[in-house]
């Protein structure tokens, strides 16, 4: 099979042969890795890390029914950093991979750096200031403005300047984009076609519609184009670009209905050409990393770039400071080299020494969700058919738990099924065929993942 070799940014000093790296770590002392989180992203990360010859044991906190098959689950509250510390010391953890954004925004990296017992433990993720790229929409927009990173024009509103915000809405054409400044579990973005409704929603958001997350609201110009998620792993100096993906947020076929955490993904994306990637590197990635360095932000981790392709030009919709979900479930299946080595190099600040291989095949991920999601839904529904899924597919658990000998639903997004093929059509056929093998009461899924890209013309 043809291999694609991916390298760090152009500022790398040299390269090291992948086989040499692998041989070096096979003979190295085995390591223990802790993955923090409980969703499909964390299952995919743990699954990939567990394949490494250099990793002795993988622990997942708190994990789910799926992560229990690739490592050891530890039932702790990952927002309680003292509990995390106790686990790191008890299980002699050498590296921590932070899956979700909340611990990063809360300062878990700073906690490690400032603790004498933890300061030498490798941790993947930015410090608290860097995590504000996701934790505060206003901070992110100001950062982009400072470093000339292309993004939509915007205006930040609080209760103190509400009238100015209402006037700003009047200067925009519809649709109107309102974003809660803080973390709102993926629900803090509203796109509205009616000006009167937009003004009303702005007032409701400032009055606590999304709690403290919407005490500040960013009004943003609507960008017309097609979205794509691109992922960067950086050690603060160098970077590698991981496989991109397009995800599908709406609950219904044809991008209808309410927004969700993600109903599926496709990787690679047809319009992400070498020319487009070069634009992203020069206009977005390099200025972002230079900005982080200038502001003395300690950033060793993932940068998720939510981009809009506007006529071939990339604009940043949002930054995230971790991998996406469900994109990670597909992206991890396309990395054909030792991902733990890549993470280790990142943590050491030595990404300039790294190279990795990407499978050129297409992955399609289909998310199975609970009936009623993203609104109210039942939990505890028994899941069957997991053993019937072909080994050609990868199954990542998102919202599951063990109930005795049974695996049951415990969230809105339940299972992600990923398949590969020589093209989107072949990968879709495999993914949907196997998704239908898995059964639980109320199961729902979109039927059109990837259809819009099959005949895409730039």
Tab-separated table of C-alpha atoms in Angstrom:
chain	number	residue	atom	x	y	z
A	1	UNK	CA	0.000	0.000	0.000
A	2	UNK	CA	1.222	3.477	-0.832
A	3	UNK	CA	2.254	5.493	2.215
A	4	UNK	CA	1.989	9.222	2.766
A	5	UNK	CA	4.786	10.645	4.882
A	6	UNK	CA	3.807	13.684	6.926
A	7	UNK	CA	6.467	16.008	8.289
A	8	UNK	CA	6.583	18.905	10.743
A	9	UNK	CA	6.434	22.529	9.564
A	10	UNK	CA	9.097	23.966	7.352
A	11	UNK	CA	11.033	25.236	10.368
A	12	UNK	CA	12.096	21.714	11.320
A	13	UNK	CA	15.835	21.134	11.535
A	14	UNK	CA	16.064	17.571	10.272
A	15	UNK	CA	14.249	14.247	9.973
A	16	UNK	CA	14.679	10.880	11.599
A	17	UNK	CA	13.789	7.632	9.870
A	18	UNK	CA	10.579	6.205	11.320
A	19	UNK	CA	12.007	2.689	11.594
A	20	UNK	CA	14.910	4.049	13.608
A	21	UNK	CA	12.528	5.831	15.955
A	22	UNK	CA	10.420	2.703	16.356
A	23	UNK	CA	13.447	0.507	17.039
A	24	UNK	CA	14.713	3.002	19.593
A	25	UNK	CA	11.501	2.894	21.567
A	26	UNK	CA	10.930	-0.829	21.320
A	27	UNK	CA	14.113	-1.255	23.333
A	28	UNK	CA	13.306	1.642	25.681
A	29	UNK	CA	11.852	1.302	29.153
A	30	UNK	CA	8.126	0.696	28.907
A	31	UNK	CA	5.854	3.548	29.928
A	32	UNK	CA	2.423	3.985	31.483
A	33	UNK	CA	0.008	6.439	29.873
A	34	UNK	CA	-3.115	8.011	31.396
A	35	UNK	CA	-5.859	9.297	29.089
A	36	UNK	CA	-8.330	11.667	30.741
A	37	UNK	CA	-11.938	11.551	29.524
A	38	UNK	CA	-14.871	9.253	28.890
A	39	UNK	CA	-16.047	9.720	25.312
A	40	UNK	CA	-15.446	8.440	21.813
A	41	UNK	CA	-12.447	10.720	21.400
A	42	UNK	CA	-10.786	9.215	24.459
A	43	UNK	CA	-11.586	5.659	23.358
A	44	UNK	CA	-9.977	6.365	19.973
A	45	UNK	CA	-6.902	7.946	21.582
A	46	UNK	CA	-6.496	5.109	24.080
A	47	UNK	CA	-6.995	2.523	21.319
A	48	UNK	CA	-4.257	4.100	19.224
A	49	UNK	CA	-1.832	4.626	22.121
A	50	UNK	CA	-2.314	1.015	23.278
A	51	UNK	CA	-0.937	-0.207	19.932
A	52	UNK	CA	2.485	1.237	20.749
A	53	UNK	CA	5.377	-1.091	21.508
A	54	UNK	CA	6.754	1.519	23.888
A	55	UNK	CA	3.643	1.635	26.085
A	56	UNK	CA	3.305	-0.847	28.900
A	57	UNK	CA	-0.144	0.039	30.221
A	58	UNK	CA	-2.899	2.469	29.285
A	59	UNK	CA	-5.220	3.849	31.942
A	60	UNK	CA	-8.367	5.832	31.187
A	61	UNK	CA	-10.109	8.048	33.710
A	62	UNK	CA	-13.002	7.643	34.021
A	63	UNK	CA	-13.382	5.837	30.694
A	64	UNK	CA	-16.385	3.874	29.416
A	65	UNK	CA	-17.329	0.324	28.469
A	66	UNK	CA	-15.233	0.515	25.312
A	67	UNK	CA	-12.061	1.893	26.841
A	68	UNK	CA	-12.115	-1.029	29.265
A	69	UNK	CA	-11.199	-3.262	26.303
A	70	UNK	CA	-7.964	-1.371	25.520
A	71	UNK	CA	-6.820	-0.382	28.997
A	72	UNK	CA	-7.811	-0.018	32.638
A	73	UNK	CA	-10.603	2.348	33.639
A	74	UNK	CA	-10.213	4.390	36.827
A	75	UNK	CA	-13.375	5.944	38.247
A	76	UNK	CA	-12.342	9.434	39.323
A	77	UNK	CA	-13.564	12.981	38.803
A	78	UNK	CA	-11.013	14.443	36.398
A	79	UNK	CA	-11.970	17.969	37.448
A	80	UNK	CA	-10.528	17.127	40.863
A	81	UNK	CA	-6.818	17.525	40.163
A	82	UNK	CA	-5.826	15.997	43.495
A	83	UNK	CA	-7.567	12.775	42.447
A	84	UNK	CA	-5.708	12.901	39.137
A	85	UNK	CA	-2.423	13.370	41.015
A	86	UNK	CA	-3.147	10.386	43.255
A	87	UNK	CA	-3.743	8.193	40.177
A	88	UNK	CA	-0.567	9.439	38.445
A	89	UNK	CA	1.552	8.602	41.468
A	90	UNK	CA	-0.177	5.322	42.338
A	91	UNK	CA	0.069	3.865	38.827
A	92	UNK	CA	3.473	5.397	38.018
A	93	UNK	CA	2.145	7.310	35.030
A	94	UNK	CA	4.783	8.711	32.679
A	95	UNK	CA	2.540	10.664	30.328
A	96	UNK	CA	-0.949	12.177	30.625
A	97	UNK	CA	-3.075	12.871	27.546
A	98	UNK	CA	-5.919	15.284	28.296
A	99	UNK	CA	-8.931	14.465	26.123
A	100	UNK	CA	-11.633	17.069	26.935
A	101	UNK	CA	-11.309	20.829	27.133
A	102	UNK	CA	-12.623	21.516	30.643
A	103	UNK	CA	-9.572	20.308	32.627
A	104	UNK	CA	-7.325	22.355	30.327
A	105	UNK	CA	-9.409	25.499	30.771
A	106	UNK	CA	-9.373	24.842	34.519
A	107	UNK	CA	-5.560	24.740	34.509
A	108	UNK	CA	-4.533	21.098	34.849
A	109	UNK	CA	-1.242	21.718	32.993
A	110	UNK	CA	-0.374	24.562	35.382
A	111	UNK	CA	-1.265	22.270	38.304
A	112	UNK	CA	1.260	19.705	37.063
A	113	UNK	CA	3.963	22.314	36.413
A	114	UNK	CA	3.608	23.801	39.896
A	115	UNK	CA	3.526	20.508	41.821
A	116	UNK	CA	6.910	19.093	42.850
A	117	UNK	CA	5.649	15.523	42.520
A	118	UNK	CA	4.202	16.065	39.030
A	119	UNK	CA	6.427	18.640	37.341
A	120	UNK	CA	8.465	16.008	35.498
A	121	UNK	CA	5.413	14.101	34.248
A	122	UNK	CA	4.756	14.647	30.546
A	123	UNK	CA	1.332	16.107	29.829
A	124	UNK	CA	-0.290	16.764	26.461
A	125	UNK	CA	-2.224	20.014	26.484
A	126	UNK	CA	-1.717	23.788	26.753
A	127	UNK	CA	-1.400	25.791	29.942
A	128	UNK	CA	-4.422	27.677	31.269
A	129	UNK	CA	-3.701	30.837	29.310
A	130	UNK	CA	-3.350	28.869	26.079
A	131	UNK	CA	-6.569	26.985	26.819
A	132	UNK	CA	-8.403	30.316	26.588
A	133	UNK	CA	-8.222	29.892	22.821
A	134	UNK	CA	-11.181	27.572	23.384
A	135	UNK	CA	-12.329	28.719	26.810
A	136	UNK	CA	-13.050	32.285	25.678
A	137	UNK	CA	-14.352	33.165	22.226
A	138	UNK	CA	-13.462	36.821	22.871
A	139	UNK	CA	-9.867	35.909	23.780
A	140	UNK	CA	-9.566	33.798	20.620
A	141	UNK	CA	-10.925	36.548	18.359
A	142	UNK	CA	-8.599	39.140	19.907
A	143	UNK	CA	-5.664	36.741	19.481
A	144	UNK	CA	-6.505	36.278	15.800
A	145	UNK	CA	-6.810	40.022	15.292
A	146	UNK	CA	-3.415	40.626	16.931
A	147	UNK	CA	-1.643	38.194	14.621
A	148	UNK	CA	-3.530	38.837	11.395
A	149	UNK	CA	-5.198	35.417	11.267
A	150	UNK	CA	-8.165	35.407	8.862
A	151	UNK	CA	-11.502	35.158	10.648
A	152	UNK	CA	-14.966	36.699	10.528
A	153	UNK	CA	-15.401	40.240	11.820
A	154	UNK	CA	-17.056	40.378	15.223
A	155	UNK	CA	-18.226	42.455	18.191
A	156	UNK	CA	-18.152	41.426	21.866
A	157	UNK	CA	-21.175	42.219	24.019
A	158	UNK	CA	-21.864	42.201	27.759
A	159	UNK	CA	-24.808	43.523	29.747
A	160	UNK	CA	-22.975	46.845	29.945
A	161	UNK	CA	-22.943	47.472	26.193
A	162	UNK	CA	-26.094	45.641	25.128
A	163	UNK	CA	-27.403	48.575	23.106
A	164	UNK	CA	-24.165	48.685	21.135
A	165	UNK	CA	-24.562	44.976	20.444
A	166	UNK	CA	-28.130	45.420	19.233
A	167	UNK	CA	-26.967	48.189	16.912
A	168	UNK	CA	-24.114	46.021	15.613
A	169	UNK	CA	-26.595	43.315	14.646
A	170	UNK	CA	-28.395	45.899	12.509
A	171	UNK	CA	-25.199	46.487	10.507
A	172	UNK	CA	-24.951	42.818	9.511
A	173	UNK	CA	-26.711	40.817	6.840
A	174	UNK	CA	-28.492	37.648	7.899
A	175	UNK	CA	-27.910	35.018	9.101
A	176	UNK	CA	-26.698	36.288	12.470
A	177	UNK	CA	-24.155	34.333	14.522
A	178	UNK	CA	-24.184	34.547	18.339
A	179	UNK	CA	-21.502	32.722	20.342
A	180	UNK	CA	-21.372	32.317	24.108
A	181	UNK	CA	-17.911	33.409	25.187
A	182	UNK	CA	-17.296	30.480	27.555
A	183	UNK	CA	-17.657	26.718	27.368
A	184	UNK	CA	-21.269	25.655	26.837
A	185	UNK	CA	-20.949	21.932	26.053
A	186	UNK	CA	-21.123	22.602	22.320
A	187	UNK	CA	-24.500	24.341	22.589
A	188	UNK	CA	-23.432	27.960	22.861
A	189	UNK	CA	-23.565	28.924	19.167
A	190	UNK	CA	-26.779	30.202	17.573
A	191	UNK	CA	-27.243	30.948	13.865
A	192	UNK	CA	-30.427	32.927	13.268
A	193	UNK	CA	-32.029	34.270	10.104
A	194	UNK	CA	-34.345	36.862	11.659
A	195	UNK	CA	-33.014	40.125	13.126
A	196	UNK	CA	-35.759	40.423	15.724
A	197	UNK	CA	-35.101	36.856	16.886
A	198	UNK	CA	-31.352	37.509	16.981
A	199	UNK	CA	-31.865	40.557	19.215
A	200	UNK	CA	-34.145	38.572	21.513
A	201	UNK	CA	-31.705	35.658	21.747
A	202	UNK	CA	-28.826	38.041	22.486
A	203	UNK	CA	-30.748	39.397	25.473
A	204	UNK	CA	-31.574	35.871	26.668
A	205	UNK	CA	-27.970	34.753	26.388
A	206	UNK	CA	-26.735	37.708	28.404
A	207	UNK	CA	-29.433	36.938	30.965
A	208	UNK	CA	-28.068	33.449	31.552
A	209	UNK	CA	-29.436	31.174	28.813
A	210	UNK	CA	-26.127	29.287	28.874
A	211	UNK	CA	-25.238	30.153	32.457
A	212	UNK	CA	-22.038	32.068	33.057
A	213	UNK	CA	-20.748	30.954	29.642
A	214	UNK	CA	-22.964	33.574	27.961
A	215	UNK	CA	-22.341	36.460	30.368
A	216	UNK	CA	-20.292	37.673	27.400
A	217	UNK	CA	-21.419	37.067	23.810
A	218	UNK	CA	-19.501	37.376	20.551
A	219	UNK	CA	-21.593	38.546	17.585
A	220	UNK	CA	-19.934	37.287	14.432
A	221	UNK	CA	-20.251	37.853	10.720
A	222	UNK	CA	-21.640	34.780	8.965
A	223	UNK	CA	-19.136	33.174	6.603
A	224	UNK	CA	-20.459	31.349	3.541
A	225	UNK	CA	-18.577	28.265	2.495
A	226	UNK	CA	-17.954	24.661	3.529
A	227	UNK	CA	-16.451	23.672	6.870
A	228	UNK	CA	-13.497	21.446	7.615
A	229	UNK	CA	-11.672	20.471	10.790
A	230	UNK	CA	-7.873	20.507	10.705
A	231	UNK	CA	-5.698	19.268	13.551
A	232	UNK	CA	-2.219	20.348	14.547
A	233	UNK	CA	0.056	18.810	17.168
A	234	UNK	CA	2.625	21.346	18.358
A	235	UNK	CA	5.391	21.466	20.945
A	236	UNK	CA	5.310	25.255	20.884
A	237	UNK	CA	8.008	25.533	18.226
A	238	UNK	CA	7.434	22.849	15.614
A	239	UNK	CA	4.249	21.160	14.496
A	240	UNK	CA	2.766	18.302	12.512
A	241	UNK	CA	-0.519	18.471	10.670
A	242	UNK	CA	-2.680	15.450	11.407
A	243	UNK	CA	-5.311	14.137	8.946
A	244	UNK	CA	-8.194	16.544	8.434
A	245	UNK	CA	-11.887	15.655	8.629
A	246	UNK	CA	-15.306	17.053	7.874
A	247	UNK	CA	-17.895	16.487	10.567
A	248	UNK	CA	-21.679	16.727	10.501
A	249	UNK	CA	-23.297	18.673	13.341
A	250	UNK	CA	-27.033	18.627	12.627
A	251	UNK	CA	-29.141	15.746	13.886
A	252	UNK	CA	-31.034	15.171	10.633
A	253	UNK	CA	-30.198	14.161	7.080
A	254	UNK	CA	-29.469	17.082	4.793
A	255	UNK	CA	-28.097	19.107	7.719
A	256	UNK	CA	-31.534	19.625	9.234
A	257	UNK	CA	-32.671	19.876	12.831
A	258	UNK	CA	-30.799	20.779	15.986
A	259	UNK	CA	-27.040	20.968	16.409
A	260	UNK	CA	-25.353	18.032	18.118
A	261	UNK	CA	-21.868	17.160	19.285
A	262	UNK	CA	-21.328	15.500	15.895
A	263	UNK	CA	-23.134	12.802	13.917
A	264	UNK	CA	-20.283	11.542	11.770
A	265	UNK	CA	-17.123	12.459	9.884
A	266	UNK	CA	-15.154	11.863	6.698
A	267	UNK	CA	-11.359	11.936	6.263
A	268	UNK	CA	-9.627	12.979	4.038
A	269	UNK	CA	-11.679	15.857	2.627
A	270	UNK	CA	-11.634	16.325	-1.174
A	271	UNK	CA	-11.202	20.109	-1.161
A	272	UNK	CA	-8.264	20.030	1.260
A	273	UNK	CA	-5.694	20.107	-1.515
A	274	UNK	CA	-1.961	20.703	-1.041
A	275	UNK	CA	-2.596	24.306	-2.102
A	276	UNK	CA	-5.297	24.736	0.554
A	277	UNK	CA	-3.066	23.186	3.224
A	278	UNK	CA	-0.254	25.575	2.292
A	279	UNK	CA	-2.625	28.519	2.755
A	280	UNK	CA	-3.660	27.162	6.166
A	281	UNK	CA	-0.018	26.744	7.175
A	282	UNK	CA	1.108	30.195	6.089
A	283	UNK	CA	-1.957	32.198	7.061
A	284	UNK	CA	-3.113	30.366	10.189
A	285	UNK	CA	-0.840	27.702	11.703
A	286	UNK	CA	2.475	29.558	11.604
A	287	UNK	CA	1.018	32.895	12.842
A	288	UNK	CA	-0.824	31.023	15.603
A	289	UNK	CA	2.314	29.309	16.886
A	290	UNK	CA	4.348	32.513	16.600
A	291	UNK	CA	1.639	34.308	18.571
A	292	UNK	CA	1.726	31.664	21.292
A	293	UNK	CA	5.499	32.076	21.559
A	294	UNK	CA	5.303	35.867	21.699
A	295	UNK	CA	2.755	35.688	24.506
A	296	UNK	CA	4.893	33.140	26.377
A	297	UNK	CA	2.164	30.520	26.342
A	298	UNK	CA	3.336	26.985	27.144
A	299	UNK	CA	1.628	24.945	24.464
A	300	UNK	CA	2.430	21.271	24.000
A	301	UNK	CA	-0.673	19.684	22.592
A	302	UNK	CA	-3.403	19.758	19.959
A	303	UNK	CA	-4.781	22.775	18.150
A	304	UNK	CA	-8.137	22.095	16.510
A	305	UNK	CA	-8.789	24.541	13.672
A	306	UNK	CA	-12.460	24.844	12.801
A	307	UNK	CA	-12.172	26.340	9.327
A	308	UNK	CA	-14.494	27.696	6.661
A	309	UNK	CA	-13.366	27.253	3.082
A	310	UNK	CA	-14.597	30.419	1.404
A	311	UNK	CA	-13.871	30.072	-2.290
A	312	UNK	CA	-10.562	28.342	-1.630
A	313	UNK	CA	-9.445	30.636	1.190
A	314	UNK	CA	-9.425	29.380	4.815
A	315	UNK	CA	-10.974	31.397	7.653
A	316	UNK	CA	-10.931	30.367	11.308
A	317	UNK	CA	-14.384	29.804	12.789
A	318	UNK	CA	-13.004	28.612	16.100
A	319	UNK	CA	-10.015	27.200	17.902
A	320	UNK	CA	-10.267	24.156	20.143
A	321	UNK	CA	-7.383	23.056	22.340
A	322	UNK	CA	-7.993	19.320	22.009
A	323	UNK	CA	-8.942	16.841	19.302
A	324	UNK	CA	-12.473	16.876	17.910
A	325	UNK	CA	-15.221	14.333	18.365
A	326	UNK	CA	-16.272	12.418	16.238
A	327	UNK	CA	-13.360	13.418	13.990
A	328	UNK	CA	-10.792	11.718	16.244
A	329	UNK	CA	-12.522	8.368	15.779
A	330	UNK	CA	-11.725	8.517	12.059
A	331	UNK	CA	-8.415	10.381	12.205
A	332	UNK	CA	-6.799	7.866	14.572
A	333	UNK	CA	-7.598	4.995	12.183
A	334	UNK	CA	-5.651	6.788	9.433
A	335	UNK	CA	-2.409	7.169	11.396
A	336	UNK	CA	-0.249	4.168	10.505
A	337	UNK	CA	2.719	4.853	12.770
A	338	UNK	CA	3.330	4.878	16.516
A	339	UNK	CA	1.185	7.698	17.862
A	340	UNK	CA	2.671	7.396	21.347
A	341	UNK	CA	6.098	8.227	19.884
A	342	UNK	CA	4.644	11.360	18.306
A	343	UNK	CA	3.056	12.420	21.606
A	344	UNK	CA	6.277	11.716	23.466
A	345	UNK	CA	8.262	13.873	21.050
A	346	UNK	CA	5.695	16.624	21.471
A	347	UNK	CA	5.931	16.505	25.268
A	348	UNK	CA	9.724	16.639	25.078
A	349	UNK	CA	9.710	19.618	22.709
A	350	UNK	CA	11.346	17.504	19.993
A	351	UNK	CA	8.724	17.371	17.247
A	352	UNK	CA	11.428	18.500	14.818
A	353	UNK	CA	12.763	14.927	15.095
A	354	UNK	CA	9.470	13.264	14.255
A	355	UNK	CA	7.816	11.910	11.152
A	356	UNK	CA	4.751	9.765	10.818
A	357	UNK	CA	2.774	7.815	8.267
A	358	UNK	CA	-0.812	8.313	7.171
A	359	UNK	CA	-3.032	5.738	5.508
A	360	UNK	CA	-4.239	7.257	2.206
A	361	UNK	CA	-7.563	5.412	2.324
A	362	UNK	CA	-10.807	7.216	3.158
A	363	UNK	CA	-12.466	6.782	6.529
A	364	UNK	CA	-16.171	7.325	7.165
A	365	UNK	CA	-17.483	7.517	10.718
A	366	UNK	CA	-21.166	7.085	11.571
A	367	UNK	CA	-22.380	8.030	15.047
A	368	UNK	CA	-25.197	6.037	16.634
A	369	UNK	CA	-27.200	8.153	19.076
A	370	UNK	CA	-29.981	7.728	21.606
A	371	UNK	CA	-33.554	8.395	20.546
A	372	UNK	CA	-34.487	11.979	21.399
A	373	UNK	CA	-30.901	13.265	21.335
A	374	UNK	CA	-29.859	16.124	21.375
A	375	UNK	CA	-32.859	16.810	23.587
A	376	UNK	CA	-34.078	14.432	26.317
A	377	UNK	CA	-33.320	10.735	25.912
A	378	UNK	CA	-33.348	7.507	27.884
A	379	UNK	CA	-30.267	5.886	29.362
A	380	UNK	CA	-29.541	2.304	30.310
A	381	UNK	CA	-30.633	0.733	27.021
A	382	UNK	CA	-28.905	-2.607	26.439
A	383	UNK	CA	-26.576	-2.639	23.419
A	384	UNK	CA	-26.307	-5.796	21.312
A	385	UNK	CA	-24.580	-6.751	18.080
A	386	UNK	CA	-21.156	-5.349	18.915
A	387	UNK	CA	-19.592	-8.766	18.332
A	388	UNK	CA	-21.216	-8.937	14.892
A	389	UNK	CA	-19.308	-5.924	13.571
A	390	UNK	CA	-16.702	-6.869	10.970
A	391	UNK	CA	-13.049	-6.537	11.925
A	392	UNK	CA	-12.739	-4.180	8.945
A	393	UNK	CA	-14.470	-1.569	11.121
A	394	UNK	CA	-13.382	0.225	14.271
A	395	UNK	CA	-15.955	0.773	17.000
A	396	UNK	CA	-15.439	3.608	19.484
A	397	UNK	CA	-17.698	3.932	22.513
A	398	UNK	CA	-18.892	7.446	23.261
A	399	UNK	CA	-21.710	7.084	25.789
A	400	UNK	CA	-21.661	3.572	27.216
A	401	UNK	CA	-21.091	1.853	30.535
A	402	UNK	CA	-20.965	-1.655	31.934
A	403	UNK	CA	-24.048	-2.908	33.768
A	404	UNK	CA	-23.073	-6.317	35.094
A	405	UNK	CA	-22.232	-8.322	31.975
A	406	UNK	CA	-24.164	-5.979	29.702
A	407	UNK	CA	-23.051	-2.850	27.886
A	408	UNK	CA	-25.731	-0.153	28.101
A	409	UNK	CA	-26.191	3.399	26.859
A	410	UNK	CA	-25.162	6.223	29.160
A	411	UNK	CA	-25.211	9.274	26.900
A	412	UNK	CA	-26.709	10.918	23.848
A	413	UNK	CA	-23.971	9.917	21.440
A	414	UNK	CA	-23.427	6.211	22.020
A	415	UNK	CA	-21.230	4.442	19.441
A	416	UNK	CA	-19.062	5.582	16.524
A	417	UNK	CA	-18.507	3.089	13.704
A	418	UNK	CA	-15.590	3.824	11.364
A	419	UNK	CA	-14.723	2.013	8.140
A	420	UNK	CA	-12.060	2.488	5.458
A	421	UNK	CA	-12.333	2.263	1.703
A	422	UNK	CA	-10.557	3.306	-1.467
A	423	UNK	CA	-13.103	6.117	-1.729
A	424	UNK	CA	-16.008	7.629	0.208
A	425	UNK	CA	-18.562	5.355	-1.445
A	426	UNK	CA	-16.766	2.163	-0.412
A	427	UNK	CA	-16.108	3.386	3.132
A	428	UNK	CA	-19.737	4.483	3.513
A	429	UNK	CA	-21.044	1.084	2.444
A	430	UNK	CA	-18.910	-0.703	5.036
A	431	UNK	CA	-19.642	1.764	7.828
A	432	UNK	CA	-23.416	1.716	7.351
A	433	UNK	CA	-23.579	-2.045	6.863
A	434	UNK	CA	-21.862	-2.577	10.193
A	435	UNK	CA	-23.640	0.258	11.992
A	436	UNK	CA	-26.882	-1.594	11.352
A	437	UNK	CA	-25.493	-4.641	13.193
A	438	UNK	CA	-25.466	-2.727	16.472
A	439	UNK	CA	-28.833	-2.447	18.187
A	440	UNK	CA	-30.316	-0.646	21.163
A	441	UNK	CA	-33.740	0.785	21.882
A	442	UNK	CA	-34.230	4.171	20.221
A	443	UNK	CA	-31.087	3.982	18.072
A	444	UNK	CA	-30.845	6.849	15.598
A	445	UNK	CA	-28.233	7.910	13.042
A	446	UNK	CA	-27.822	10.054	9.960
A	447	UNK	CA	-27.945	8.275	6.608
A	448	UNK	CA	-26.068	10.851	4.540
A	449	UNK	CA	-22.589	11.089	6.047
A	450	UNK	CA	-20.177	11.837	3.202
A	451	UNK	CA	-22.786	12.070	0.444
A	452	UNK	CA	-22.152	15.782	-0.066
A	453	UNK	CA	-18.448	15.089	-0.691
A	454	UNK	CA	-18.785	12.198	-3.138
A	455	UNK	CA	-19.250	14.467	-6.133
A	456	UNK	CA	-17.673	17.585	-4.676
A	457	UNK	CA	-16.406	20.110	-7.175
A	458	UNK	CA	-14.187	22.907	-5.895
